[in-house]
Short mmCIF file of C-alpha atoms in Angstrom, two decimals:
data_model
loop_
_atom_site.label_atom_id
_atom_site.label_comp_id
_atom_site.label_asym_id
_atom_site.label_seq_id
_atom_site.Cartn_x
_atom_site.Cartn_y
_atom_site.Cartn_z
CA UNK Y 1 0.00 0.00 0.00
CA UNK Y 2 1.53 3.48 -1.06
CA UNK Y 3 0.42 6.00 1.37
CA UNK Y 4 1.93 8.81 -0.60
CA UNK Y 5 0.37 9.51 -4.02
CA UNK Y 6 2.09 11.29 -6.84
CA UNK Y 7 0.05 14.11 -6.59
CA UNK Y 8 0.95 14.64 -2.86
CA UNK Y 9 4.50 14.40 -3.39
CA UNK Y 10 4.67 17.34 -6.33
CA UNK Y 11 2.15 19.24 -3.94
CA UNK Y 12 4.00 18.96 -0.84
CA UNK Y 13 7.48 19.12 -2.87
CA UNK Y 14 6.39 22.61 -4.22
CA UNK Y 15 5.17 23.93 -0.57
CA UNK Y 16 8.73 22.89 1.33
CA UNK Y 17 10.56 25.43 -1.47
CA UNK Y 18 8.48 28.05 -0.04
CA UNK Y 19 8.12 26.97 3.81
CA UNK Y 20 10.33 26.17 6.41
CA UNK Y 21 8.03 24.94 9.28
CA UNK Y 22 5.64 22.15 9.14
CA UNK Y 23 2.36 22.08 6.90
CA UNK Y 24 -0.81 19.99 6.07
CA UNK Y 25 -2.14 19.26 2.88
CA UNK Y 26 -5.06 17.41 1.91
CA UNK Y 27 -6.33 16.07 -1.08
CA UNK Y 28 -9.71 17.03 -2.13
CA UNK Y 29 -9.84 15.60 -5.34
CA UNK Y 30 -9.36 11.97 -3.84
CA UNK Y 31 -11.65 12.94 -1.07
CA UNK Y 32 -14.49 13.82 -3.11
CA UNK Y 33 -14.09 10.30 -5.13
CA UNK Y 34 -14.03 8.44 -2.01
CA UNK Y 35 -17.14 10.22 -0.44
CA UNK Y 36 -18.94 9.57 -3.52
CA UNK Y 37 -18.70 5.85 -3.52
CA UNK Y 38 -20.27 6.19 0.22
CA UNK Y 39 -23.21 7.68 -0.82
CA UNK Y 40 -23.85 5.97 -3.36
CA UNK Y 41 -26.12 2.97 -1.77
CA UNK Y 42 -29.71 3.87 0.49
CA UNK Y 43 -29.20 1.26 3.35
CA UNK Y 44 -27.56 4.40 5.84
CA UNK Y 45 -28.25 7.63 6.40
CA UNK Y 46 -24.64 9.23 6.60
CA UNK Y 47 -23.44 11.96 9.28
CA UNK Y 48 -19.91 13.65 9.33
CA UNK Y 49 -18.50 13.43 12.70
CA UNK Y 50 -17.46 17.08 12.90
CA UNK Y 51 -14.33 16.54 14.95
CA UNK Y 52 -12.14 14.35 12.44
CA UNK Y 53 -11.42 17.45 11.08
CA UNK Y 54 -13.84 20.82 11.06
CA UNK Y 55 -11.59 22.59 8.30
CA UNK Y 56 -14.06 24.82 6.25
CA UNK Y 57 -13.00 22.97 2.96
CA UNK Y 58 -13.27 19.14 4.49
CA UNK Y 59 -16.62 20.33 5.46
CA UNK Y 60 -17.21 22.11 2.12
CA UNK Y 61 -16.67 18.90 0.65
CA UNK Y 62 -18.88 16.67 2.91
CA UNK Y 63 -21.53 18.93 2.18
CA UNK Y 64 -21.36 18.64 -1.62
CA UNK Y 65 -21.28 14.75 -1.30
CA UNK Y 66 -24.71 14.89 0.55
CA UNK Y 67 -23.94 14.41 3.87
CA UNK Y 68 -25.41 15.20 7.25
CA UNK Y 69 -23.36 17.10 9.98
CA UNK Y 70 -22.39 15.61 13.64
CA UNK Y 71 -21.67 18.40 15.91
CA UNK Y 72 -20.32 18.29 19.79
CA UNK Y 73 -19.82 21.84 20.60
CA UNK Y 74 -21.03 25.13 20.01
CA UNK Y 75 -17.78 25.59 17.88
CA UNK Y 76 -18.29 23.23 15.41
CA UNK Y 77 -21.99 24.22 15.36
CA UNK Y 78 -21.07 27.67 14.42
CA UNK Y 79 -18.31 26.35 11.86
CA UNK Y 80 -21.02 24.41 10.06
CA UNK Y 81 -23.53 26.84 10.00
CA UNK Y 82 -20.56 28.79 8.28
CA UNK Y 83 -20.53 27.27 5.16
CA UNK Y 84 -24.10 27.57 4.74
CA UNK Y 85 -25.31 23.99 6.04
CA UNK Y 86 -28.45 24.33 7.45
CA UNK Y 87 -29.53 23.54 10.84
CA UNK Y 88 -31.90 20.70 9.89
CA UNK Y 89 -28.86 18.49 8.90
CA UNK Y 90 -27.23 18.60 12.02
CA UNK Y 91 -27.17 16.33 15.17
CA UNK Y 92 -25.75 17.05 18.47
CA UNK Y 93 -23.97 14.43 19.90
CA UNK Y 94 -21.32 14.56 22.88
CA UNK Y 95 -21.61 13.89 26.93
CA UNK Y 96 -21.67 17.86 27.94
CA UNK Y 97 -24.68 19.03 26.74
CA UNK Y 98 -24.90 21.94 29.25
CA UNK Y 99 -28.30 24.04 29.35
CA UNK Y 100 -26.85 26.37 28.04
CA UNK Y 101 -25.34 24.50 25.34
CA UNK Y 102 -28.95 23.30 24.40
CA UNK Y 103 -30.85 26.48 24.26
CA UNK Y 104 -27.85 28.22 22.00
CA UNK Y 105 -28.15 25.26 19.89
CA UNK Y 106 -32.27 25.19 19.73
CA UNK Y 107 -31.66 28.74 19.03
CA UNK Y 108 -29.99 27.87 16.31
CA UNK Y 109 -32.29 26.09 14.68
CA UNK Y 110 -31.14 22.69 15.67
CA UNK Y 111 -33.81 20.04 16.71
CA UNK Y 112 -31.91 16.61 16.54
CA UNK Y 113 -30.32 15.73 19.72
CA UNK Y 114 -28.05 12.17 20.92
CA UNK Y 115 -29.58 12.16 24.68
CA UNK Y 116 -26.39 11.09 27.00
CA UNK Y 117 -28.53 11.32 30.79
CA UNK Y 118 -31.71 11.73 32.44
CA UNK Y 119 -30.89 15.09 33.13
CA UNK Y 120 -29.74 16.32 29.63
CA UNK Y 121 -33.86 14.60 28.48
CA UNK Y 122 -34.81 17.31 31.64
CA UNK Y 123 -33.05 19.85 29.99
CA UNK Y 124 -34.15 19.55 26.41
CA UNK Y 125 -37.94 18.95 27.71
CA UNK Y 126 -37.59 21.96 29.52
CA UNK Y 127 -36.35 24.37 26.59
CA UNK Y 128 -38.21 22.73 23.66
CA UNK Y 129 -41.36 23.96 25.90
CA UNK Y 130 -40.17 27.24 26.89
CA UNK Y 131 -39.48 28.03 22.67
CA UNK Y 132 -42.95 25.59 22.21
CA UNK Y 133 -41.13 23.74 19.61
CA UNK Y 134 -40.52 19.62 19.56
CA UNK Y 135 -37.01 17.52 19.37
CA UNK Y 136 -36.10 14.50 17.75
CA UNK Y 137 -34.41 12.75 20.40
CA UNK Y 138 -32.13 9.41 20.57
CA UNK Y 139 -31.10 7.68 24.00
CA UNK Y 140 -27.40 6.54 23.71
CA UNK Y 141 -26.98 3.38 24.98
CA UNK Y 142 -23.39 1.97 26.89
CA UNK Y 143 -23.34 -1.76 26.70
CA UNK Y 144 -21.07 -4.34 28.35
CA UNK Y 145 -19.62 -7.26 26.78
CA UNK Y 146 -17.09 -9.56 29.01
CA UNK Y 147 -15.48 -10.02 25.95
CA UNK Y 148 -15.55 -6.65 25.46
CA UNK Y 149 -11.77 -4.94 24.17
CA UNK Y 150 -10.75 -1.44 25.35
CA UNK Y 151 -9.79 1.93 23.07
CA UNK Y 152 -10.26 5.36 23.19
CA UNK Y 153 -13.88 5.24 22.98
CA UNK Y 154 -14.22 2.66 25.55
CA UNK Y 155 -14.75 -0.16 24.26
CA UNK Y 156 -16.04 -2.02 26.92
CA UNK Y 157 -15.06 0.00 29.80
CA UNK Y 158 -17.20 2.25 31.82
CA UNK Y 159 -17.17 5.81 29.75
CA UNK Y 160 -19.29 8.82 30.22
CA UNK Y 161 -20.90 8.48 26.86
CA UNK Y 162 -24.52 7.30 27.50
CA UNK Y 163 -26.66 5.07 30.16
CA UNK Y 164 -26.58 1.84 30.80
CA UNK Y 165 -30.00 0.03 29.71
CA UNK Y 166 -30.87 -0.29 33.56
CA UNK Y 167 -30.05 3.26 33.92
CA UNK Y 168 -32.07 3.78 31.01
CA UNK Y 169 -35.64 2.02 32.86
CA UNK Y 170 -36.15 4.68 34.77
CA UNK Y 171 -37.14 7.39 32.29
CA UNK Y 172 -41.40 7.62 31.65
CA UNK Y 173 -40.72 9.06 28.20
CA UNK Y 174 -44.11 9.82 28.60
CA UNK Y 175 -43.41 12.86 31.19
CA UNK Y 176 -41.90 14.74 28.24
CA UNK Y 177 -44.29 15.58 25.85
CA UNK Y 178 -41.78 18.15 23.88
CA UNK Y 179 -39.82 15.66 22.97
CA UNK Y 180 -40.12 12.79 20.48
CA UNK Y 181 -38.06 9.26 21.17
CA UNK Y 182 -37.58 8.23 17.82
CA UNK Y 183 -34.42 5.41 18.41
CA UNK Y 184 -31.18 4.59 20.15
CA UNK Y 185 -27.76 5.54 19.76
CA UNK Y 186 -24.78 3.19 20.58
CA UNK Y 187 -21.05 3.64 20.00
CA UNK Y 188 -18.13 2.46 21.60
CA UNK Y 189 -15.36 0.74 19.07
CA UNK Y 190 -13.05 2.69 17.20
CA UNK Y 191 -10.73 2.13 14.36
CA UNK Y 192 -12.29 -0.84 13.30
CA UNK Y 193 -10.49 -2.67 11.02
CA UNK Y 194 -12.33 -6.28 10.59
CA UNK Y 195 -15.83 -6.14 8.87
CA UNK Y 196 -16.67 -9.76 10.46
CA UNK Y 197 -16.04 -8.12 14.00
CA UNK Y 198 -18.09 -5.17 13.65
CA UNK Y 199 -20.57 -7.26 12.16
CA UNK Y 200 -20.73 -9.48 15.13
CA UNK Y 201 -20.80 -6.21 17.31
CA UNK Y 202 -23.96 -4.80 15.69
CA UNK Y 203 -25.48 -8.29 15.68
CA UNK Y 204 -25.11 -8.24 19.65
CA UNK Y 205 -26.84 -4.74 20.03
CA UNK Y 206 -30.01 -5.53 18.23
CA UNK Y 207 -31.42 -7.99 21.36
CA UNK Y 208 -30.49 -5.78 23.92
CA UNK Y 209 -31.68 -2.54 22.25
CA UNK Y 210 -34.89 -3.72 20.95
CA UNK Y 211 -35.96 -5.09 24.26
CA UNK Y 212 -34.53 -1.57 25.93
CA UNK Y 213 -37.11 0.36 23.51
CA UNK Y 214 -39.93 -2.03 24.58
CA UNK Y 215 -39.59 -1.43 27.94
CA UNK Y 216 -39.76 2.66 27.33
CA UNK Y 217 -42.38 2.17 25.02
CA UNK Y 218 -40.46 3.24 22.49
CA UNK Y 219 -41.09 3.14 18.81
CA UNK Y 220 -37.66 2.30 17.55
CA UNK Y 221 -37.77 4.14 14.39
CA UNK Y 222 -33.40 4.87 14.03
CA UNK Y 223 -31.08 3.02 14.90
CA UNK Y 224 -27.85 4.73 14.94
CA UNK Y 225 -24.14 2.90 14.80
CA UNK Y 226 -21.92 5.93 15.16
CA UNK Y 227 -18.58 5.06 13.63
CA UNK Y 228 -15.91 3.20 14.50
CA UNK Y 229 -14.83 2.69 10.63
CA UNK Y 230 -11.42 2.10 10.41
CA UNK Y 231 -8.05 3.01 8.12
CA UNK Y 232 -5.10 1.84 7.91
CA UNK Y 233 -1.71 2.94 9.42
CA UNK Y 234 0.39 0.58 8.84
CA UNK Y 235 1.03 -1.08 5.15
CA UNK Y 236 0.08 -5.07 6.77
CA UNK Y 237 -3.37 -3.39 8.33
CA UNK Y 238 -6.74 -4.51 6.63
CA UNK Y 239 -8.88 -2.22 4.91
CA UNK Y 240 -12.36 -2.34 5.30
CA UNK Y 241 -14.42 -2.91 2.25
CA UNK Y 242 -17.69 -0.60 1.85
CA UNK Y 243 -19.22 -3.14 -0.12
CA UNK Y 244 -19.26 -5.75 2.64
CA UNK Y 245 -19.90 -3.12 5.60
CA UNK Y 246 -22.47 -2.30 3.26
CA UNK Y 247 -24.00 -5.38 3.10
CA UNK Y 248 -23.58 -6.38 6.95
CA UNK Y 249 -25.58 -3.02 7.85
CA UNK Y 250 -28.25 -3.93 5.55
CA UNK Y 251 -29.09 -7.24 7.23
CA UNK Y 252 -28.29 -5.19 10.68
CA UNK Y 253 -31.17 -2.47 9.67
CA UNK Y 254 -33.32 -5.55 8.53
CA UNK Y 255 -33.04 -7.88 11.92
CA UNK Y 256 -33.72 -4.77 14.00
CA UNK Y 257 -36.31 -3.76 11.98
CA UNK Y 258 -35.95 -0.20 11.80
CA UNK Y 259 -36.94 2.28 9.36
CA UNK Y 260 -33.50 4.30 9.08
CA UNK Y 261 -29.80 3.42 10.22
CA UNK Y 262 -27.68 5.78 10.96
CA UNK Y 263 -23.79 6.21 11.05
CA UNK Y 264 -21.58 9.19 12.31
CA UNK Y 265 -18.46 8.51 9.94
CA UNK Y 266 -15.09 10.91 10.55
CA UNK Y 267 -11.90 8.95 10.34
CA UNK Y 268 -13.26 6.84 7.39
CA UNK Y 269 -14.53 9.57 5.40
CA UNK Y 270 -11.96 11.56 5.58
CA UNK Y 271 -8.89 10.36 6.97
CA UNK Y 272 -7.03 9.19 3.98
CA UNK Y 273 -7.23 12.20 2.23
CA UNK Y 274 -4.23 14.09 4.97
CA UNK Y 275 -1.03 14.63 4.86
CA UNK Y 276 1.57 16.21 6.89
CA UNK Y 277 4.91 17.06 5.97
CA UNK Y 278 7.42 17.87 8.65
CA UNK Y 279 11.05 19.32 8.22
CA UNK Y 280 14.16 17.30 9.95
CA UNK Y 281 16.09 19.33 12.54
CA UNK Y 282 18.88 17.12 13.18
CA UNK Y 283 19.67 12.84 13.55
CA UNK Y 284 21.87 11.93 16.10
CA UNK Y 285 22.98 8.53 17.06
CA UNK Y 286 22.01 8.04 21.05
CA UNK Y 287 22.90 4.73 23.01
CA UNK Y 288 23.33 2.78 19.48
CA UNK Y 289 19.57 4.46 18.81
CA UNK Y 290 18.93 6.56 15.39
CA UNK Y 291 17.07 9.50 16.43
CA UNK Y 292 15.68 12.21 14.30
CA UNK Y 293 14.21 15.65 16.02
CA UNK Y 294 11.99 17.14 13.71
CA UNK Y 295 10.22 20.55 13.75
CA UNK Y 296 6.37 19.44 14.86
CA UNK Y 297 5.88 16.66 16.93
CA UNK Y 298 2.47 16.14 19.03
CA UNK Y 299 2.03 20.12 19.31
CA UNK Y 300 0.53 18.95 15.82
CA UNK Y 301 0.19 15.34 15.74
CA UNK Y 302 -1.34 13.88 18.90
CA UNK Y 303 -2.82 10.77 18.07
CA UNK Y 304 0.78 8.45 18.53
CA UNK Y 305 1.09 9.72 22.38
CA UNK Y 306 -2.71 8.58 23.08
CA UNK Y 307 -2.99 5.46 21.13
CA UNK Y 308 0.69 4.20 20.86
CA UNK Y 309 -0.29 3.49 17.31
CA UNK Y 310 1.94 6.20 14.79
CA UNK Y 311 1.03 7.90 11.45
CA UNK Y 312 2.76 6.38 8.58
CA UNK Y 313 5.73 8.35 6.73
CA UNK Y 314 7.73 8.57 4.25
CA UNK Y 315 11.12 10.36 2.78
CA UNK Y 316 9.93 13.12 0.31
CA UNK Y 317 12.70 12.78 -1.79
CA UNK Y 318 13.87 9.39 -3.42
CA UNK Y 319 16.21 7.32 -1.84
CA UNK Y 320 17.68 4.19 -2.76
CA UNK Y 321 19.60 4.35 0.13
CA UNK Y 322 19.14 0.66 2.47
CA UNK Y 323 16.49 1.29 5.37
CA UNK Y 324 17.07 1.92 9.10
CA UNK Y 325 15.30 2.16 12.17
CA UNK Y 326 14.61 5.70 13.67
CA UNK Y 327 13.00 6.78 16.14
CA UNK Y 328 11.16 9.77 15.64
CA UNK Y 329 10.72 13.25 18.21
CA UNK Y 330 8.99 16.14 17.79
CA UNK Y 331 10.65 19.24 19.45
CA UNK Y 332 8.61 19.15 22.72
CA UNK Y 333 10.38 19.28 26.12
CA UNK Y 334 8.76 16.11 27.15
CA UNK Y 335 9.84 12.25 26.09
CA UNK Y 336 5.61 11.86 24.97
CA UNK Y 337 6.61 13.60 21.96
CA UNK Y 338 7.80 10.84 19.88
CA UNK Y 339 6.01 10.00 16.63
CA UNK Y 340 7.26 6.15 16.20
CA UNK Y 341 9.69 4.27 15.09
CA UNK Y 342 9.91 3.78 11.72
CA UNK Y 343 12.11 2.42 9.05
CA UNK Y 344 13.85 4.93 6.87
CA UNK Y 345 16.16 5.69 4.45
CA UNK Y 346 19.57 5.72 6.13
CA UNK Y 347 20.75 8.68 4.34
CA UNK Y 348 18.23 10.75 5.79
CA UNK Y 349 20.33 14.44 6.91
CA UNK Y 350 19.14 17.54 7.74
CA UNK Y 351 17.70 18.87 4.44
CA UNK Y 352 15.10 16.67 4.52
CA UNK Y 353 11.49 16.27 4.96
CA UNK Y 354 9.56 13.28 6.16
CA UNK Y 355 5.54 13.54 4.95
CA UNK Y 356 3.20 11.57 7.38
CA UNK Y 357 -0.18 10.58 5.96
CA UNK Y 358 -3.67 9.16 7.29
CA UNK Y 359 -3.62 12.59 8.52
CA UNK Y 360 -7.06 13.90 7.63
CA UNK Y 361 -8.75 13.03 10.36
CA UNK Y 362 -7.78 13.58 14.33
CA UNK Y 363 -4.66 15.67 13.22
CA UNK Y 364 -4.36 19.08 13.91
CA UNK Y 365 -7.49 19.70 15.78
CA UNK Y 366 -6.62 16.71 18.07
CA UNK Y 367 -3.20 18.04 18.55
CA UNK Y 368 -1.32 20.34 21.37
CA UNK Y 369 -0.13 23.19 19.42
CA UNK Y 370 0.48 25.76 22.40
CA UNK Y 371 2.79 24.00 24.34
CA UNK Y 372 6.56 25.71 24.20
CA UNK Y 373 4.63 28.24 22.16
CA UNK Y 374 5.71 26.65 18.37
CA UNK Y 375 4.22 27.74 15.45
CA UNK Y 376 0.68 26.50 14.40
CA UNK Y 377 0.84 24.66 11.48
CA UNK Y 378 -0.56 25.62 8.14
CA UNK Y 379 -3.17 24.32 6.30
CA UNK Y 380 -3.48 23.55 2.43
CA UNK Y 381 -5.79 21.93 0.14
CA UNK Y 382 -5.15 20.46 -2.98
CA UNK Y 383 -8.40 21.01 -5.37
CA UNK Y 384 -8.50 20.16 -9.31
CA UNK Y 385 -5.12 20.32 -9.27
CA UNK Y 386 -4.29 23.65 -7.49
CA UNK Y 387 -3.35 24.12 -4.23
CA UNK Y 388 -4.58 27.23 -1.91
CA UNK Y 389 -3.97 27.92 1.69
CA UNK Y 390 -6.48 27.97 4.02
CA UNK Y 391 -4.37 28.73 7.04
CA UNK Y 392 -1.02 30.46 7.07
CA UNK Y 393 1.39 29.72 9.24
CA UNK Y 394 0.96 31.30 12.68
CA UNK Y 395 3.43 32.20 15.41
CA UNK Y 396 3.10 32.37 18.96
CA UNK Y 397 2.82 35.94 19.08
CA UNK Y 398 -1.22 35.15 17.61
CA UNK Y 399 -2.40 33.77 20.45
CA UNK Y 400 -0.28 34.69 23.76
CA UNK Y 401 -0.95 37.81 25.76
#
């Protein structure tokens, strides 16, 4: 698998003659044929998960594909509103739903809403009243599996996302007569990378949600799967096939019998499309260890210090050089800033650049950027062939005071 198209490499080749700190580029034109091919079928009804990446242009393009918009704060509300979404496509999801939070976004025009708690069902009863409006409203669900695995969504340990279906028993949905209980919500697996597995996950919710909506006399219109799609990040990692997942959620929307499914995708809409390329400072040899310090570390790449699982890279330039093993640092005062070890050309010096990629989702917005007061990174996009900036490089002196 070659993470690094030809197009990214004359892109990102033209940007390091003009820049000298790290940049991101992503690649519209592939990301527009990919989200294409996802909505083309009528089995799901497809949200963007808002916080793989809110870049005006990612969402741009999400919008042009057809999909709906997954918001968890009253920033990404506002930056979807921005590019002239409207507030009927968009469904608040996230475990802080203040009341605050929900009357801005009712003000808004909003009027989906992922329930997390009995109190955040108060809270939207209450509002939806006081504006004499009604909300669409799904319960999010936490199961337990013993042979449950952990991640960063939780997996199978105890999160804050949702109720447990005994938790769940003691709401009278009928003590809220703004609101309307149209399904469930469950999601809890991320980076899923085996189609038979998440298969045999969503086969394991339908019992225990069905009965759930029975019990609250609920009509269980929706069912929605979040995400939990994965992508690769290594060259020996599966890739899912959208044919199959396809499939497997058909006969999943069928055996719960529901009128719509719904899935919140982010990483596998829009992941692939990301790159980011990263100057070498220096490579020193350290205890028999090949270490490279480059410019940006987790200040813009987080993900490697949360999940111990790295970005790919490669060399920009050609190299027929034999490969070594390097460890890679950003330029953080703190040993969590290490982006993997990775095999490398072992004429790698100080002129070069390395280019990670699987970067467009949970990249820079995920990231660090103000400790030791570094630069932000840039942002471009490559579109039709051209590339523009959408961010310019920012220093330190933009945001302290």
């Amino acid at each position: 698998m070659d993470f690094l198209s030809t197009p990214i490499k004359t892109a990102v080749s033209t940007l390091t003659q003009q820049l000298d700190t790290p940049f991101f580029v992503y690649d519209l034109d592939k990301l527009n044929t990919h989200l294409a091919r996802l909505m083309a079928q009528t089995d799901v009804k497809l949200w963007y998960a808002v916080k793989a990446n809110p870049l005006s242009k990612i969402i741009q393009s999400l919008d042009n594909a057809g999909f709906n918009f997954d918001v968890a704060s009253k920033g990404e509300l506002e930056q979807v509103l921005a590019q002239g979404i409207s507030s009927e496509r968009v469904l608040n999801t996230g475990p802080a739903k203040s009341p605050k939070q929900i009357k801005h976004f009712i003000a808004r025009g909003v009027r989906i809403f992922v329930a997390e708690s009995l109190n955040q069902v108060n809270w939207l009863n209450q509002h939806a009243q006081q504006q004499g409006i009604q909300l669409q409203v799904l319960l999010r669900v936490q199961l337990r599996w013993p042979e449950g695995e952990k991640n960063p969504l939780g997996g199978d340990s105890l999160t804050p996302f949702g109720l447990g279906c005994d938790e769940w028993q003691a709401l009278n949905t009928a003590d809220y007569p703004a609101l309307h209980f149209d399904g469930l919500h469950i999601f809890q697996w991320g980076n899923m990378l085996s189609t038979q597995k998440l298969s045999e996950l969503w086969s394991q919710m339908i019992n225990p949600l069905t009965a759930l909506a029975n019990t609250l006399n609920i009509t269980l219109k929706i069912l929605d799967l979040g995400g939990g799609l994965g992508i690769p990040y290594t060259r020996d990692d599966n890739t899912l096939q959208w044919d199959e997942l396809i499939q497997a959620l058909a006969k999943i929307k069928q055996d719960a019998g529901v009128d719509e499914l719904w899935m919140e995708l982010g990483r596998y809409a829009v992941g692939e499309c990301g790159h980011y390329a990263n100057p070498v400072v220096e490579r020193k040899l350290n205890y028999n260890q090949q270490q490279v310090i480059l410019s940006g570390g987790i200040n813009h790449l987080l993900r490697p210090a949360v999940t111990s699982q790295d970005f790919p890279v490669n060399l920009l330039r050609e190299s027929q050089a034999p490969l070594q093993s390097m460890s890679l640092y950003g330029p953080l005062c703190t040993a969590l800033d290490c982006l993997g070890e990775h095999s490398l050309p072992e004429d790698l010096n100080e002129q070069d650049w390395l280019v990670f990629s699987q970067c467009g989702a949970y990249g820079f917005s995920e990231s660090m950027p103000y400790f030791l007061c570094h630069e932000l990174a840039s942002e471009y996009v490559i579109q039709n062939g051209n590339i523009s900036c959408i961010r310019q490089v920012e220093d330190a002196s933009h945001y302290l005071r």
